[in-house]
Coordinates of C-alpha atoms and ligand atoms in Angstrom, one line a residue:
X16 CA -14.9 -110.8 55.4
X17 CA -16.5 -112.4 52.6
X18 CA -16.2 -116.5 52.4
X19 CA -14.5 -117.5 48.8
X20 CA -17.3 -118.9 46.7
X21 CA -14.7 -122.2 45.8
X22 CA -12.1 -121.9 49.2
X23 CA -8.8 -123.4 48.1
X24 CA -5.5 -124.2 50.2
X25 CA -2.7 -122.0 49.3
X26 CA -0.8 -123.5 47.0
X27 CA 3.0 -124.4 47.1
X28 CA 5.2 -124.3 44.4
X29 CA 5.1 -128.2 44.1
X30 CA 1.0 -127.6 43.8
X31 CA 1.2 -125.0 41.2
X32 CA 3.5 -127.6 39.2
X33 CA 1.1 -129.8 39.4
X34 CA -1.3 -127.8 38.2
X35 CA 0.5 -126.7 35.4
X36 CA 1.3 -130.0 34.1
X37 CA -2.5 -130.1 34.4
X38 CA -3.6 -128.6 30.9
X39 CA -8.0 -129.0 31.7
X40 CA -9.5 -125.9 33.0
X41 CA -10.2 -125.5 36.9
X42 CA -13.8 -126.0 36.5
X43 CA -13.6 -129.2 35.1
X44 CA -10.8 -130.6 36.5
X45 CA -12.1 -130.4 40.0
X46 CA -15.3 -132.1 38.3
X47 CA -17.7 -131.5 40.9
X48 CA -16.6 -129.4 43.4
X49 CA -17.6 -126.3 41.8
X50 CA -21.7 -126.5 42.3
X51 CA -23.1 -123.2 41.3
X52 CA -20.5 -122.5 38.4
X53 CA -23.4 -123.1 35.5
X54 CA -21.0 -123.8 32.1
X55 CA -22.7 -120.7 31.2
X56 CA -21.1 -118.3 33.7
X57 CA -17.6 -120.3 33.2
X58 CA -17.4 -119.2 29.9
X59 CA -18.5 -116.0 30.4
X60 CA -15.9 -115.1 32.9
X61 CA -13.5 -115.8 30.3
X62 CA -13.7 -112.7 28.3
X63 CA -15.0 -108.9 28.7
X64 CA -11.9 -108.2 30.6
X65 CA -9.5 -104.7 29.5
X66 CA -5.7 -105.5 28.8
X67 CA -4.7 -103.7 31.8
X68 CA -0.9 -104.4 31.3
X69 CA 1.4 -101.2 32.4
X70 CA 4.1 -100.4 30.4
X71 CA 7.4 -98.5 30.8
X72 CA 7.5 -99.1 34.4
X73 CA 10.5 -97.7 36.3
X74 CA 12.8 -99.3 38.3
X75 CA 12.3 -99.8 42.0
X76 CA 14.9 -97.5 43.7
X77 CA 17.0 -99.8 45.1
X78 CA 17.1 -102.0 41.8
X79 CA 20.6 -101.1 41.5
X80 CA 21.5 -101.6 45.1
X81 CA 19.9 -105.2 44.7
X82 CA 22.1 -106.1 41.4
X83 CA 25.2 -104.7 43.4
X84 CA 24.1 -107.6 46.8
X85 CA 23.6 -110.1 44.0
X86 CA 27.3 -109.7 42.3
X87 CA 28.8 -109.6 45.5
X88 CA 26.6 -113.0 46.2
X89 CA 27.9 -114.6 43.1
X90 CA 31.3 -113.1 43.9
X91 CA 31.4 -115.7 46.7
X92 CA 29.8 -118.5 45.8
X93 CA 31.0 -119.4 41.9
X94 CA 29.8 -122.0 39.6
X95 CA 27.1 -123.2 42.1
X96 CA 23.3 -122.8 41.6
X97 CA 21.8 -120.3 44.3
X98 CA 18.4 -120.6 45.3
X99 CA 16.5 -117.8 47.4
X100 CA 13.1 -118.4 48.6
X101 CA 10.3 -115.7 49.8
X102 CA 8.4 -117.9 51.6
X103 CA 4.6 -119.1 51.3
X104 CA 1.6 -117.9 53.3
X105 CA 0.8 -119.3 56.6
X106 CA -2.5 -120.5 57.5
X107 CA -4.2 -118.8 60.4
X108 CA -7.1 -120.8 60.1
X109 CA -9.0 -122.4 56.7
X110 CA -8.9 -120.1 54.0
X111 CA -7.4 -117.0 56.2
X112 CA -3.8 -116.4 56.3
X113 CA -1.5 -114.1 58.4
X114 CA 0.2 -110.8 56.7
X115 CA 2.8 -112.2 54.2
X116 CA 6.1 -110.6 54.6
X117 CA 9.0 -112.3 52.8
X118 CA 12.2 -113.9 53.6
X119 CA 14.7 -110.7 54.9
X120 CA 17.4 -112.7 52.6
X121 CA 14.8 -112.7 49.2
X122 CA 13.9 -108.7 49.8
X123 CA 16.9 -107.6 50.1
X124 CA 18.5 -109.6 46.9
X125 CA 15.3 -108.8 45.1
X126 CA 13.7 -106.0 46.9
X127 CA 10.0 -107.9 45.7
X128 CA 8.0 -108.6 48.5
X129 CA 5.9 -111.2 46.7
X130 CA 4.8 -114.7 48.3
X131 CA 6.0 -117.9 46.6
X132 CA 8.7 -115.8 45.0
X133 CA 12.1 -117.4 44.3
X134 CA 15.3 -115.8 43.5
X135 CA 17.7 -118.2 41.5
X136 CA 21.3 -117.5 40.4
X137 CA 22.5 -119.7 38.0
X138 CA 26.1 -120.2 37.3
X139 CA 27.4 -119.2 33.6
X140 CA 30.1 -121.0 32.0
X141 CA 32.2 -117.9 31.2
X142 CA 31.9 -117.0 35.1
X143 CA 29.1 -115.0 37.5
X144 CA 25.7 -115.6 37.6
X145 CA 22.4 -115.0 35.8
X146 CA 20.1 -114.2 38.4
X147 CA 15.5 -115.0 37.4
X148 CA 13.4 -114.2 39.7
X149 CA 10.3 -116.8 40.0
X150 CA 7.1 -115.6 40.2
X151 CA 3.1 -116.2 40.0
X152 CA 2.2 -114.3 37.1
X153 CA -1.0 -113.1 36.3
X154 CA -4.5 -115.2 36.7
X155 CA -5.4 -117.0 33.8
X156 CA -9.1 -116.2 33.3
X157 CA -9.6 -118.9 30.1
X158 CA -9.1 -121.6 33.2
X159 CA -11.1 -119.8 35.6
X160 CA -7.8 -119.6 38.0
X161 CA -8.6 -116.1 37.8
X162 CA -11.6 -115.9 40.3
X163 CA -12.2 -119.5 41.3
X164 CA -8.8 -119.6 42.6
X165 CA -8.0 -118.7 46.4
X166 CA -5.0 -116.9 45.4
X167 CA -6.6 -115.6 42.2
X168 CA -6.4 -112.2 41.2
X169 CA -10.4 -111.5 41.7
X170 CA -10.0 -112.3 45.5
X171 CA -6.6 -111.0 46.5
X172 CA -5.9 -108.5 44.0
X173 CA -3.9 -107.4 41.2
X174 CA -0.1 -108.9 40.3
X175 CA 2.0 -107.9 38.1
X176 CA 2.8 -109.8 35.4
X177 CA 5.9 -110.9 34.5
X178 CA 7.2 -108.3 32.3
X179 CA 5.7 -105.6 34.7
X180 CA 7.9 -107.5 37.7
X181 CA 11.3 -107.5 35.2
X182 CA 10.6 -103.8 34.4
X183 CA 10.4 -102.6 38.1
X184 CA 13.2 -105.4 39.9
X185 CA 16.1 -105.1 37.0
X186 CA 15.9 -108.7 37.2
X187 CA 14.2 -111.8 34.2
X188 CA 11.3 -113.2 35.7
X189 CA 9.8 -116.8 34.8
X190 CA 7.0 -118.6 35.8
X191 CA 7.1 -120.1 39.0
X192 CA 5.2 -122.9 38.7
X193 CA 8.1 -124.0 36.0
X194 CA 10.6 -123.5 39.3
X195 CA 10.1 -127.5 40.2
X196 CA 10.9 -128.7 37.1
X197 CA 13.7 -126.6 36.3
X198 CA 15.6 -127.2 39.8
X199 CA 14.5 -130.9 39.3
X200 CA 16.7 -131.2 35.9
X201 CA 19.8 -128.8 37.3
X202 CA 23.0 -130.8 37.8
X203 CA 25.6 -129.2 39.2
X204 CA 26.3 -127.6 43.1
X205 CA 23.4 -126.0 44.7
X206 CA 22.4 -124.2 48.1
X207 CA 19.3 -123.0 48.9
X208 CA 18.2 -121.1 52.3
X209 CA 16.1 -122.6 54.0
X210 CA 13.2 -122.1 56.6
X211 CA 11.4 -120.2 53.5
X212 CA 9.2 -122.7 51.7
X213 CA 9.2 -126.2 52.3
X214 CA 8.4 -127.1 48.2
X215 CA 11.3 -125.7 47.0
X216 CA 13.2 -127.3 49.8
X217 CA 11.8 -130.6 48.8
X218 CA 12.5 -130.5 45.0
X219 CA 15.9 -129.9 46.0
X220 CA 16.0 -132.5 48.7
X221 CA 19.3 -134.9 46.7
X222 CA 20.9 -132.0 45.9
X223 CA 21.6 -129.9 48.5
X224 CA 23.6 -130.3 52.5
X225 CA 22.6 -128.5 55.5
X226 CA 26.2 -127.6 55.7
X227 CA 26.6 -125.9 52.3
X228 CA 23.3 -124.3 52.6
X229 CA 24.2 -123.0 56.1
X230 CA 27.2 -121.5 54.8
X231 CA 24.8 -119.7 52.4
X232 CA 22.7 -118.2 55.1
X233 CA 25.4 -116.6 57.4
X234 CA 26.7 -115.1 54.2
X235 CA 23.6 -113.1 53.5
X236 CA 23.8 -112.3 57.3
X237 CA 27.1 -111.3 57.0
X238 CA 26.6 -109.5 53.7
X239 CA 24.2 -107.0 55.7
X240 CA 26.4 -106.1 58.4
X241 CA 27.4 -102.8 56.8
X242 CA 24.7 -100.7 55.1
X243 CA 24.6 -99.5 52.0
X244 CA 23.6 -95.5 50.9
X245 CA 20.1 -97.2 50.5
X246 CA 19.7 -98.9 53.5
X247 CA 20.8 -96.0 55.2
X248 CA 18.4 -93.7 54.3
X249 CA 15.5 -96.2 55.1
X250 CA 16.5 -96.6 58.1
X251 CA 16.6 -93.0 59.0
X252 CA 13.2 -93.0 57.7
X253 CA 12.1 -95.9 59.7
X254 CA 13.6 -94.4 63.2
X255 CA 11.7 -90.5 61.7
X256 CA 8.3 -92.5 61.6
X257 CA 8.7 -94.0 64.6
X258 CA 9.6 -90.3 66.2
X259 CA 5.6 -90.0 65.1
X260 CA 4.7 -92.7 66.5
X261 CA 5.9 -92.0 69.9
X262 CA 4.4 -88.3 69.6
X263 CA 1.1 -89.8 68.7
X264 CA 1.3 -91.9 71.7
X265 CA 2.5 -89.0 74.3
X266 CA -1.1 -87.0 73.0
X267 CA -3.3 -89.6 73.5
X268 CA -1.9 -90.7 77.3
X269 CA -4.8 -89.6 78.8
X270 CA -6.9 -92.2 76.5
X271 CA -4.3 -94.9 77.9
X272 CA -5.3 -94.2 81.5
X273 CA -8.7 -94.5 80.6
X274 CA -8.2 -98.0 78.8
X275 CA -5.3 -99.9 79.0
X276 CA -1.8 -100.0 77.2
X277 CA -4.0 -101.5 74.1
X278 CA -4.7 -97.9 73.4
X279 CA -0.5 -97.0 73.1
X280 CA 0.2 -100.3 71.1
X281 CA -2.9 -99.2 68.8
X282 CA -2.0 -95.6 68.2
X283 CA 1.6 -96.5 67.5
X284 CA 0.3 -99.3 64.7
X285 CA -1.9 -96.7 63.3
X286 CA 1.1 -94.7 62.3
X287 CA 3.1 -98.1 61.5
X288 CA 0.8 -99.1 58.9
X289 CA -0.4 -95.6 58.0
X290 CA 3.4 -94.9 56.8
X291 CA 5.0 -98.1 56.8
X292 CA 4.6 -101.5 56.2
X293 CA 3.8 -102.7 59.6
X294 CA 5.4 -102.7 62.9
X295 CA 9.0 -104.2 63.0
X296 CA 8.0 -106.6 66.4
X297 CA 5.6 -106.7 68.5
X298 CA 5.2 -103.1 70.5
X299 CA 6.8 -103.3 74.0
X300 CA 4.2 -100.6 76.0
X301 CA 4.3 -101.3 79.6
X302 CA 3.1 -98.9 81.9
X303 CA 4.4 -99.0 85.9
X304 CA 5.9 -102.6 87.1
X305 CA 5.0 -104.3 83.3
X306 CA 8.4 -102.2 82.6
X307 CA 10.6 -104.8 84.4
X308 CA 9.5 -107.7 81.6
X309 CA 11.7 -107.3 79.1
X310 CA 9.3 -108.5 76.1
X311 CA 6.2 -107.9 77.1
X312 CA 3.7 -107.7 74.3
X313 CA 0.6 -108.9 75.8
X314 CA 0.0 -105.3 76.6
X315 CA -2.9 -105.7 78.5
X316 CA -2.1 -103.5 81.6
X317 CA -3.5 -100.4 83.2
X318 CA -1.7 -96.8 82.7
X319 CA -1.4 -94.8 85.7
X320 CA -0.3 -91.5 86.4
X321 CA 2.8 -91.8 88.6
X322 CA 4.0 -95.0 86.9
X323 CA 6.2 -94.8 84.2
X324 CA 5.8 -96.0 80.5
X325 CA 8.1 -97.9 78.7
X326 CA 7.6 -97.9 74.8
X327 CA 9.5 -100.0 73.0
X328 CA 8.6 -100.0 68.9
X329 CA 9.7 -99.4 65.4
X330 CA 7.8 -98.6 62.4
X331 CA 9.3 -100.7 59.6
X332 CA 9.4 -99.2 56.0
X333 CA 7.5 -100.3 52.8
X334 CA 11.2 -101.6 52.4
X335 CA 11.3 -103.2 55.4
X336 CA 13.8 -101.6 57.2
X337 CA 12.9 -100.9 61.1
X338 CA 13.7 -99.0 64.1
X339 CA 13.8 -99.9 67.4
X340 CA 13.6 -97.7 69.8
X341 CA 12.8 -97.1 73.5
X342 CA 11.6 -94.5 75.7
X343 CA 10.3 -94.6 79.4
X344 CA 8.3 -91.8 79.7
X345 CA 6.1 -91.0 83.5
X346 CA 3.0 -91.4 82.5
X347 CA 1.9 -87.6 84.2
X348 CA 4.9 -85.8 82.3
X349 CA 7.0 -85.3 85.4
X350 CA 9.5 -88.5 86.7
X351 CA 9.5 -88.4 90.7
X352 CA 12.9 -88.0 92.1
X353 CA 13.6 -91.8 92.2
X354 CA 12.2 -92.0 88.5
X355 CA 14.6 -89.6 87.9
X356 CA 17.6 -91.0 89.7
X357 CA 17.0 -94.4 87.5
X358 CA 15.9 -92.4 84.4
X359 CA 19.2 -90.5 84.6
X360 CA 21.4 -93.5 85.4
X361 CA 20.5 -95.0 82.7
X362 CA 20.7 -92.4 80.2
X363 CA 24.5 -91.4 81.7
X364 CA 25.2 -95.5 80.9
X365 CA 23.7 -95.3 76.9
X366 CA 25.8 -92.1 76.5
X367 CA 28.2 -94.0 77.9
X368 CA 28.2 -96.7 75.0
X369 CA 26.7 -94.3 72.6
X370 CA 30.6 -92.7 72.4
X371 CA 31.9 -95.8 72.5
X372 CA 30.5 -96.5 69.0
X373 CA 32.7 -95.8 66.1
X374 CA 35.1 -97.1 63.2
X375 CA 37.7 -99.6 64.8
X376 CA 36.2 -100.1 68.2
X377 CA 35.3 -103.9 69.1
X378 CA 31.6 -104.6 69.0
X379 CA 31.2 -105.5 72.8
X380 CA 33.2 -101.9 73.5
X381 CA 30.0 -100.2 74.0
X382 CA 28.6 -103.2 75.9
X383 CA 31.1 -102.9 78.5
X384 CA 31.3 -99.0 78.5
X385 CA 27.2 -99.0 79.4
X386 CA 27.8 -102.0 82.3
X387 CA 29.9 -100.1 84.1
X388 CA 28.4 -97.2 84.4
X389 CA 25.4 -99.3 85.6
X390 CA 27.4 -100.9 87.7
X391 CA 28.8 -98.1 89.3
X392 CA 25.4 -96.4 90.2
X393 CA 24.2 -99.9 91.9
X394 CA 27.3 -99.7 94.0
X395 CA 26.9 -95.8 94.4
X396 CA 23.2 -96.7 95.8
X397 CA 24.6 -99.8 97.6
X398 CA 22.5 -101.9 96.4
X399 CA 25.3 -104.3 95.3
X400 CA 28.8 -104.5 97.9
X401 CA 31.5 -103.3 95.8
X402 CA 34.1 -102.4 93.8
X403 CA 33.0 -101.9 90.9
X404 CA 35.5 -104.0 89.2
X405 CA 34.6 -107.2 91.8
X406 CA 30.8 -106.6 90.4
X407 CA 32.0 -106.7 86.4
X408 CA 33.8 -109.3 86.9
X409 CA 31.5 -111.7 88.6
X410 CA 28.8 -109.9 86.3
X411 CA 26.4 -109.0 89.7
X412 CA 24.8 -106.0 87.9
X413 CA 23.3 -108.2 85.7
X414 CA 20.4 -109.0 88.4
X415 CA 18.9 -105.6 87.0
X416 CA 20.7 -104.9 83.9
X417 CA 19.4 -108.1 82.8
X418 CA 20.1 -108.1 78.7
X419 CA 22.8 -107.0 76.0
X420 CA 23.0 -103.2 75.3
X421 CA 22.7 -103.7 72.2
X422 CA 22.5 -105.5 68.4
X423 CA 23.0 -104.7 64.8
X424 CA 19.3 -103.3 63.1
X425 CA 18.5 -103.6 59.7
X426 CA 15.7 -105.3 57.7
X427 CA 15.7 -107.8 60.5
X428 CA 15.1 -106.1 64.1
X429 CA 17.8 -108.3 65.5
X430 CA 19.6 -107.8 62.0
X431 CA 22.6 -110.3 60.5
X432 CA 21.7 -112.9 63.6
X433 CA 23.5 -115.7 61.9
X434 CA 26.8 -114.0 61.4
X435 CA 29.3 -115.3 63.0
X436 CA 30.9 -114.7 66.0
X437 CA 34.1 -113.5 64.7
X438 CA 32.4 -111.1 62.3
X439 CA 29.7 -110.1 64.9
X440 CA 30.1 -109.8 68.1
X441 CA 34.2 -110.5 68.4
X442 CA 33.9 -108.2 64.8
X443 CA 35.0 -104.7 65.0
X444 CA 32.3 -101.6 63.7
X445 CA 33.0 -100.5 60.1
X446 CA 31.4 -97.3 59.2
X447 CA 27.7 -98.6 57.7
X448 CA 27.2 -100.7 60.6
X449 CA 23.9 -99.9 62.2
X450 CA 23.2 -100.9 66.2
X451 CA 21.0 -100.3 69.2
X452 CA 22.5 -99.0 72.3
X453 CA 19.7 -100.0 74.5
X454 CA 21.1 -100.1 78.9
X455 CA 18.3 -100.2 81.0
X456 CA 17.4 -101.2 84.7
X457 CA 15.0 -103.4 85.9
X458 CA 14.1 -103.7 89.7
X459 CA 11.8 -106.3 89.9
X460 CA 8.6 -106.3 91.3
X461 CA 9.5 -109.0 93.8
X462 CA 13.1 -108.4 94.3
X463 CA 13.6 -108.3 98.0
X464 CA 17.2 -107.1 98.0
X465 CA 16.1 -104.0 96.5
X466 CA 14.7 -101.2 99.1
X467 CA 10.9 -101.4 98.8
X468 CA 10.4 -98.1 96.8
X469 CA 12.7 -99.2 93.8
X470 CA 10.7 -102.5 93.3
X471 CA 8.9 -102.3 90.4
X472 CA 10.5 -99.4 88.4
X473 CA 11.9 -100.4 84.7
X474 CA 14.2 -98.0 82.7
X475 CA 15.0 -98.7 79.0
X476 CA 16.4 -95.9 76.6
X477 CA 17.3 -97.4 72.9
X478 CA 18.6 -95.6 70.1
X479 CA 19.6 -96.1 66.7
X480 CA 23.2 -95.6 66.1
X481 CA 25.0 -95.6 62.9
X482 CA 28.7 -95.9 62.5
X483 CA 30.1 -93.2 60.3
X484 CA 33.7 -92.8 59.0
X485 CA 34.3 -90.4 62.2
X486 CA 32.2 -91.6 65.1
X487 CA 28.6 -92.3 65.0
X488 CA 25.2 -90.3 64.4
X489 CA 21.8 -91.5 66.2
X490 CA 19.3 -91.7 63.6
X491 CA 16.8 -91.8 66.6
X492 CA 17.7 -88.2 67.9
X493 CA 14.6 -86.5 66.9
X494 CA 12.9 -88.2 70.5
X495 CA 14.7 -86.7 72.9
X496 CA 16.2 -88.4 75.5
X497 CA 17.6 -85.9 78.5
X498 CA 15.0 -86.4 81.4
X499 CA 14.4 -82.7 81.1
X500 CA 13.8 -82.3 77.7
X501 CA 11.7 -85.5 77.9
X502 CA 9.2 -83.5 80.3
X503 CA 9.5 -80.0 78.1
X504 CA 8.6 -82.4 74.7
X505 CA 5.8 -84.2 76.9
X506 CA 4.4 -80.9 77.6
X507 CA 4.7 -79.3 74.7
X508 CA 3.0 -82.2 72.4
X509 CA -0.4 -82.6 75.5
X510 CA -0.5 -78.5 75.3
Ligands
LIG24 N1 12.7 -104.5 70.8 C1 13.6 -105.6 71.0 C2 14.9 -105.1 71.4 O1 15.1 -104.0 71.8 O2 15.9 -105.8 71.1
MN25 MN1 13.8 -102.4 71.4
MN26 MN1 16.8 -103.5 70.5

């Protein structure tokens, strides 16, 4: 990668206001720290440039979802000044930053994806809101922001300009470096989320409670608890990559035994980024006892044959919806018979809470429909004294059940987290809702209550279920599941 010629911080909103109160041109007003820029060449890149500006741009497709989130926003809050940030880059080291991705809150108000972006709604005095979207617009080249400038256009691309961003987002955009001053001279109530981008947070530091502004944030949790047609539709597309994903991973298996579980969490990327935005978390692929460690991403591990593989991933969308998803796969094609025994445990246990997801069932329902069946197999196996209602109770499964069977999915992975409890998990599903049904087992590598041979095996099997006005549909059904039909789809996709 190329060093900038002139390296700058990113700057925040409160940096860009200072520069714009700033009238001098970049060149000279950072007299001196430009050596190398001859007057000459300054004033050159000024001019020779082509009006690229686009014109009759259509509307994003979920512009009119977006305006229908934003009246329901201003439904709930009226008369008080909403503030939205994206978020800022975050400095990996010097002038290098990690992968933006914006606030969940700001994309799905906005559906812009833009750093330093800022979605305001400002009370009108007839009622509802007017919503402007902040933004950066395009580099000025006359100052020499244009390539002199970390952030300038000549080093991380084209923006759009303001117009352009208003045609595609159904929304008035303004320049965001006027955000500070605006927000400075606002009377009136405001809330702002925060966690985003600590300048906007500070100009609004006398205006604004934790309280009010938390009240804000679990509403846009709350608000995406049931899906709309949109969403819907990118999350099918989300859990249809990811099918890919785990196909491109089952033909290159015999790569992953000759390398390491670096080569799965690679090959799923690949199609990630190839057909998405990225990945929607970090790739879960552990191979053989790796499968009892419930996160783990390092991902460094060997792949054997006669081990299983547990892949846990999700393509998110160039909307950023993900999938989450989970399949433990033996590694050879073929579970042995106590592979099999686990493998079909477990899948008996999501099927289990699978039909136990639909319109006016309680959220934990399919929770507690999975456990038992769990904990009915431990106590089958006797591995845990029963009955089985003695083991629920006192929760004793949970030594290798080990985490909920499930969570709502959306733009977020673990989607609406700061809904509350009574709309959540004491809620009951509506159809739109979207949730993982995800029971697995996980003998432990060390567990010495287990018999010797189960030590070490992990089974997780997580789909993607969406409530519908009559029951549910698995938007992940295109992987199959069965054990059987695991091993016929293995063998069909190595040839
Ligand atoms: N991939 C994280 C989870 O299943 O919740
Ligand atoms: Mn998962
Ligand atoms: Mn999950």
């Amino acid at each position: 990668m190329a060093e900038e010629l002139l390296p700058e911080t990113p700057e925040t909103v409160s940096d860009q206001a200072a520069d714009a109160a700033d009238e001098e041109p970049i060149k000279q007003r950072k007299n001196g720290l430009y050596p190398g820029v001859s007057d000459e060449l300054a004033e050159n890149m000024k001019s020779g440039w082509a009006d690229t500006e686009l014109h009759g741009l259509e509307p994003i497709p979920q512009a009119a979802h977006t305006a229908d989130r934003r009246a329901a926003l201003s439904r709930r809050f009226p008369g008080e000044r909403l503030v939205i940030p994206a978020g800022n880059l975050k400095t990996r080291s010097n002038d290098t930053e990690y992968a933006f991705r914006p606030s969940t809150e700001y994309a799905y108000l906005t559906g812009d994806h833009t750093q330093d972006g800022v979605l305001v709604l400002e009370p009108e005095k007839d009622g509802g809101h007017r919503a402007t979207v902040y933004l950066l617009p395009r580099s000025n080249r006359e100052n020499g922001e244009f390539w002199l400038d970390g952030q300038g256009e000549l080093w991380v691309g084209r923006r759009h300009s303001l117009t352009e961003a208003e045609q595609l987002l159904g929304i008035p955009a303004k320049d965001v470096r006027e955000l500070p001053a605006h927000l400075a001279g606002a009377t009136g109530p405001v809330r702002v989320v925060r966690g985003h981008d600590a300048g906007v947070e500070k100009a609004l530091t006398d205006k604004v409670t934790a309280e009010r502004d938390e009240e804000l944030r679990v509403y846009l949790s709350e608000a995406r608890l049931v899906k709309d047609a949109f969403e819907i539709g990118e999350l099918q597309r989300a859990c249809d990559s990811t099918a890919r994903g785990f196909e491109d991973v089952v033909r290159v298996l015999d790569k992953a035994e000759a390398t390491s579980e670096r080569y799965i969490e690679g090959t799923f990327f690949l199609r990630a980024r190839v057909e998405g935005n990225d990945i929607g978390y970090g790739s879960i692929c552990a191979a053989g006892p790796h499968a009892t460690t419930l996160h783990w991403v390092r991902n460094d591990g060997p792949v054997r044959s006669g081990d299983l593989l547990l892949l846990d991933a999700g393509v998110e969308t160039t909307t950023l919806y993900t999938a989450d998803v989970t399949r433990t796969l033996p590694v050879n094609g073929r579970y042995s018979d106590l592979q099999r025994k686990i493998y079909d445990a477990v899948y008996e246990a999501q099927e289990a809470g699978i039909a136990a997801v639909k319109p006016g069932a309680g959220y934990r329902d399919f929770h507690d429909a999975s456990q038992r069946v769990l904990a009915e197999k431990l106590v089958e196996w006797g591995l845990v004294e029963g009955p089985v209602e003695r083991v629920l109770e006192l929760g004793l499964q949970r030594r290798w059940t080990l985490h909920g069977t499930g969570h709502m999915l959306g733009m977020d992975v673990h989607d609406c987290a700061a809904a509350r409890t009574e709309t959540y998990v004491e809620g009951t599903l509506e159809p739109g809702m979207c949730l993982t049904v995800e029971p697995g087992l996980y003998f432990q590598a060390d567990d010495m209550t287990v018999p010797e041979e189960y030590r070490g095996i992990g089974v997780r099997i997580e789909d993607d279920i969406l409530v519908t006005e009559d029951g549910n549909r698995n938007l992940s059904a295109a992987l199959p599941r069965r054990s059987d039909e695991v091993e016929a789809w293995m063998a069909a996709l190595k040839g």
